[in-house]
Structures are given as C-alpha cells and as structure tokens.
PDB file of C-alpha atoms in Angstrom:
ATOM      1  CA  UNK A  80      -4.920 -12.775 -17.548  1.00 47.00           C
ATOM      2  CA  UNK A  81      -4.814  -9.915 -19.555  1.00 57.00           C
ATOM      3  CA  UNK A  82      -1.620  -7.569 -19.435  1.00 77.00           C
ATOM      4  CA  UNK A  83      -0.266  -8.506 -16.262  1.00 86.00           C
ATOM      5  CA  UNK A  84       3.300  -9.966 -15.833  1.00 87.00           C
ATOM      6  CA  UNK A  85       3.555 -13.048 -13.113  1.00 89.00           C
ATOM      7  CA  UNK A  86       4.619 -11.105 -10.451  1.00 86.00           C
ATOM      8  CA  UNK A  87       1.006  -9.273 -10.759  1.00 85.00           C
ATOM      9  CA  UNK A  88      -0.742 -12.219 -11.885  1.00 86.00           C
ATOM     10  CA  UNK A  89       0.586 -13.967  -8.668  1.00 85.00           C
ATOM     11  CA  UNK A  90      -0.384 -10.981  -6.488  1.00 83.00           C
ATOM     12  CA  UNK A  91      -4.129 -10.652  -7.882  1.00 84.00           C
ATOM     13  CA  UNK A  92      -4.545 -14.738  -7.553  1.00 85.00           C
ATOM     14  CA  UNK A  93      -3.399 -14.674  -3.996  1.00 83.00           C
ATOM     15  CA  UNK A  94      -5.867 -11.696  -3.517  1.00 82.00           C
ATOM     16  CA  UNK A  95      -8.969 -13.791  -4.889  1.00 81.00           C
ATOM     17  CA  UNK A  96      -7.913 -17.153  -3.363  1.00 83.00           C
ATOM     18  CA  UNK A  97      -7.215 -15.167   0.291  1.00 81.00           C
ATOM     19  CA  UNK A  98      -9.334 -12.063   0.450  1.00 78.00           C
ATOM     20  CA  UNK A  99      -8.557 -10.068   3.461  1.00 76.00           C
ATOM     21  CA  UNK A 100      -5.210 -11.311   4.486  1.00 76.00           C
ATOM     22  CA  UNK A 101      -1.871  -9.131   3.600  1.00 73.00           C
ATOM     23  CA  UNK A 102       0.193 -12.056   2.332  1.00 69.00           C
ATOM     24  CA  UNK A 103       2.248 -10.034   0.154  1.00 72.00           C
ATOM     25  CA  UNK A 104       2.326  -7.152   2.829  1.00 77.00           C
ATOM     26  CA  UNK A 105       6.055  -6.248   4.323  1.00 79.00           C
ATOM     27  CA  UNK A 106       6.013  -4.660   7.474  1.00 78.00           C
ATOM     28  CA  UNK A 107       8.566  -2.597   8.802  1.00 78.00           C
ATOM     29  CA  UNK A 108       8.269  -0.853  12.875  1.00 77.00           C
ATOM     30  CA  UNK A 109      10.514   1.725  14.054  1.00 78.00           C
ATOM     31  CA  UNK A 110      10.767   3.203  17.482  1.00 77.00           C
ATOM     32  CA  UNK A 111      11.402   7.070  16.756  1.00 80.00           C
ATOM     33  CA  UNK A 112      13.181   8.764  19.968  1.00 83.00           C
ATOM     34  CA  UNK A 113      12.470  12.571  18.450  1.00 86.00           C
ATOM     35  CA  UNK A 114       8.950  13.986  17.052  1.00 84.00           C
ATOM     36  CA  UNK A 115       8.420  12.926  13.805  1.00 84.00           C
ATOM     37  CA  UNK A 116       7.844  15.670  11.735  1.00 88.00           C
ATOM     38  CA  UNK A 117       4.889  13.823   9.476  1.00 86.00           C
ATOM     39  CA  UNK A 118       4.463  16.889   6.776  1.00 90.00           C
ATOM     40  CA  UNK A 119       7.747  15.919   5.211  1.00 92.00           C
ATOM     41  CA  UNK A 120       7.491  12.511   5.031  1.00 90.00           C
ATOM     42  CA  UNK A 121       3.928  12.764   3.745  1.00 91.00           C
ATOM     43  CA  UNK A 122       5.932  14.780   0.465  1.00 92.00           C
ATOM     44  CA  UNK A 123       8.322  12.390   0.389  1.00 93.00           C
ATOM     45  CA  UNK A 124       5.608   9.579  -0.327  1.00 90.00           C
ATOM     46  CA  UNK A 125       3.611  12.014  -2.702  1.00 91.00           C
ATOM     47  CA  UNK A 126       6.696  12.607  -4.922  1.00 93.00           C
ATOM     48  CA  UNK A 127       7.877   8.578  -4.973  1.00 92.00           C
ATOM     49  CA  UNK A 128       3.991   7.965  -6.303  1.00 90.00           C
ATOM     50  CA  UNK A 129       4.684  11.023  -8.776  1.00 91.00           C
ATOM     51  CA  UNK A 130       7.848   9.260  -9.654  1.00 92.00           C
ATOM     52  CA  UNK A 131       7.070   6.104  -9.646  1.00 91.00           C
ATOM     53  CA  UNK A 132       4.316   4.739 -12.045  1.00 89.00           C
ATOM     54  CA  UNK A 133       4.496   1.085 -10.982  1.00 86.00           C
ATOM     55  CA  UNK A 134       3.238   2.150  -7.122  1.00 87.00           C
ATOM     56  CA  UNK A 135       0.040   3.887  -9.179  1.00 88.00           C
ATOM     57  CA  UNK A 136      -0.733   1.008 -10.443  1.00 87.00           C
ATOM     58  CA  UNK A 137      -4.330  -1.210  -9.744  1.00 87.00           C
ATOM     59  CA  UNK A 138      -5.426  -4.194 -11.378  1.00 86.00           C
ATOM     60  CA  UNK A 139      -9.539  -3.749 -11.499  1.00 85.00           C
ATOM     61  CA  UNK A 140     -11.135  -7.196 -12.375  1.00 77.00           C
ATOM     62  CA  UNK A 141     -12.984  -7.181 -15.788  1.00 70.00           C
ATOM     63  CA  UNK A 142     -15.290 -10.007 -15.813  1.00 69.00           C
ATOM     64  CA  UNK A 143     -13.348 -12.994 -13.702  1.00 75.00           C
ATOM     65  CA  UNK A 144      -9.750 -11.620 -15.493  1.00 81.00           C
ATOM     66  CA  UNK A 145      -7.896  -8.499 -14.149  1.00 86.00           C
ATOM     67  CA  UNK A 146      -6.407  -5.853 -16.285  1.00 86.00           C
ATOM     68  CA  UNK A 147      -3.780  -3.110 -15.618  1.00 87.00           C
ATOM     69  CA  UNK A 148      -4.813   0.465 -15.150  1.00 87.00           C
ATOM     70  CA  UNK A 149      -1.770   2.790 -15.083  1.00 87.00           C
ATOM     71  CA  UNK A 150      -3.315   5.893 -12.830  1.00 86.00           C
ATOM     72  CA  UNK A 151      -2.203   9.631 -13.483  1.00 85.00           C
ATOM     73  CA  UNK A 152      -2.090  10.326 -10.067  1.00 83.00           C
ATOM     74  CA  UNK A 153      -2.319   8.291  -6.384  1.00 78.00           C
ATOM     75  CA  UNK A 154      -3.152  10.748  -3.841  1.00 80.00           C
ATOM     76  CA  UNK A 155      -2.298   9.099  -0.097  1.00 83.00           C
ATOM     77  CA  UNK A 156      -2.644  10.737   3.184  1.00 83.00           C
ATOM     78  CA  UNK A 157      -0.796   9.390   6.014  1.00 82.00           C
ATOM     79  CA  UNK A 158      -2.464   8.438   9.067  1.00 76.00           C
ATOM     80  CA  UNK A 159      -1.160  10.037  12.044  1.00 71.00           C
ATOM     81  CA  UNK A 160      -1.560   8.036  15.318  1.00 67.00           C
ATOM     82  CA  UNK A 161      -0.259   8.857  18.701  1.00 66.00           C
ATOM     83  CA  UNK A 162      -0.086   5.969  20.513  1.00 66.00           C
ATOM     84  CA  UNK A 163      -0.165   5.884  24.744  1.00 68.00           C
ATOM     85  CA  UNK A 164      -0.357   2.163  25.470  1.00 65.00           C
ATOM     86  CA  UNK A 165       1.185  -0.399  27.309  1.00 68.00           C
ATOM     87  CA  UNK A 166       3.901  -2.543  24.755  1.00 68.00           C
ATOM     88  CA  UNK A 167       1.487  -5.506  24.563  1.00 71.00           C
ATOM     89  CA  UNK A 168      -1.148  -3.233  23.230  1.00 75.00           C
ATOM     90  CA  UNK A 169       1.340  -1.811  20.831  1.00 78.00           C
ATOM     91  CA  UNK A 170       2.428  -5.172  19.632  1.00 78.00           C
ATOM     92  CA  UNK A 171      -1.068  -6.233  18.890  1.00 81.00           C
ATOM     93  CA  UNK A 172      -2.358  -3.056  17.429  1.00 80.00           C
ATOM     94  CA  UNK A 173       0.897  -3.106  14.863  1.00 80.00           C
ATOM     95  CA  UNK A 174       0.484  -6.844  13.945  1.00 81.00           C
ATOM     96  CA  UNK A 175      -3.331  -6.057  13.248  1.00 82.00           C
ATOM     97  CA  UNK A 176      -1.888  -2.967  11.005  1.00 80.00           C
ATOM     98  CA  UNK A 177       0.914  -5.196   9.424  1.00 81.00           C
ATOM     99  CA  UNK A 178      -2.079  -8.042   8.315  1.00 81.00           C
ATOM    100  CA  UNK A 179      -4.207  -5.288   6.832  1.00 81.00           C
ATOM    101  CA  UNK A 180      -4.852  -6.036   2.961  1.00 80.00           C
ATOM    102  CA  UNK A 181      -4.520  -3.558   0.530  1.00 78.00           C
ATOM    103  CA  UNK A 182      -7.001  -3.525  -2.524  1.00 80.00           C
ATOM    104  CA  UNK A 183      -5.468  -4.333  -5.846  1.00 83.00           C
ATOM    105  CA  UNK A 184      -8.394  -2.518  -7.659  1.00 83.00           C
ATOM    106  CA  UNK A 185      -7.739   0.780  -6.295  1.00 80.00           C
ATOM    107  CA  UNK A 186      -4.275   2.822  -6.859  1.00 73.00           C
ATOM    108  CA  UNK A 187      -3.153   3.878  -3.529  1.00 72.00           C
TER     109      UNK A 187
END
C-alpha cells in the first residue's frame, strides 16, 4: 500500500473487507443538563482540524491500493438535533449514529 503506515493500512483494509460498518468508530454520549451552546463548539472542532493535519487526512483508492492525501482544509458542520423521545428511542437512534461509517476517501 502506498504511503500509509499500519495503523492506516489496517483502517482502509477493514473499510474494504466491511463496508458500511464503523468498526473503528468510538462513541462517546453525554446527557447535557444546560443548553448547549453549539456555535462554540462548532469553532472548537474547526480550529483542532486547522491544527491538526492528521484529522484532514483521506486515503482515496488509486487503482485497488490507497494513497494518502494530506487536505489544506476539512470544513465540518455539526449537526444539530433536538431530540423529544422516549429513552428507548434515544438509545436506538444513538447506537444507529455510533455504527455510522465514515468514508476514508473524503477528509472530514
């Protein structure tokens, strides 16, 4: 594989041999008891992806063999939900949002 270190090589594999499953997803819920205020959290995530090159990274597939594309910029907009359901709704809804896969070939 072409430029990738085994960490990414592992991650790309997975992706090919399981397409559409978030194995290598890590979930975290929180249960907020104030108003989130989303604007500065949605700076907060530009400025790590300004900061940090590694989370602008995507691994398009040349061929069968992926290669590393190091991306100037990663522009993502958080998705604001507000959520009125009963808990078993919520659980299901958030495990169906935790299994979500993430493309490899597109940065953020």
């Amino acid at each position: 594989m072409t430029g990738l270190d085994p960490g990414e090589q592992a991650l790309w594999l997975l992706q090919r041999l399981e397409p559409g499953l978030g194995v290598s997803n890590v979930v975290v819920a929180l249960r907020l008891r104030a108003p989130l205020r989303w604007w500065p959290l949605q700076e907060a995530v530009t400025w790590l992806l300004a900061r940090h090159e590694v989370l602008r990274l995507s691994f398009p597939g040349r061929g069968s063999l992926p290669e590393r594309r190091r991306n100037a910029t990663a522009d993502v907009a958080l998705e604001v939900e507000t959520l009125q359901v009963a808990p078993a709704g919520l659980a299901a809804g958030l495990r169906a949002f935790a299994a979500a896969p993430f493309d490899l070939e597109r940065a953020p």
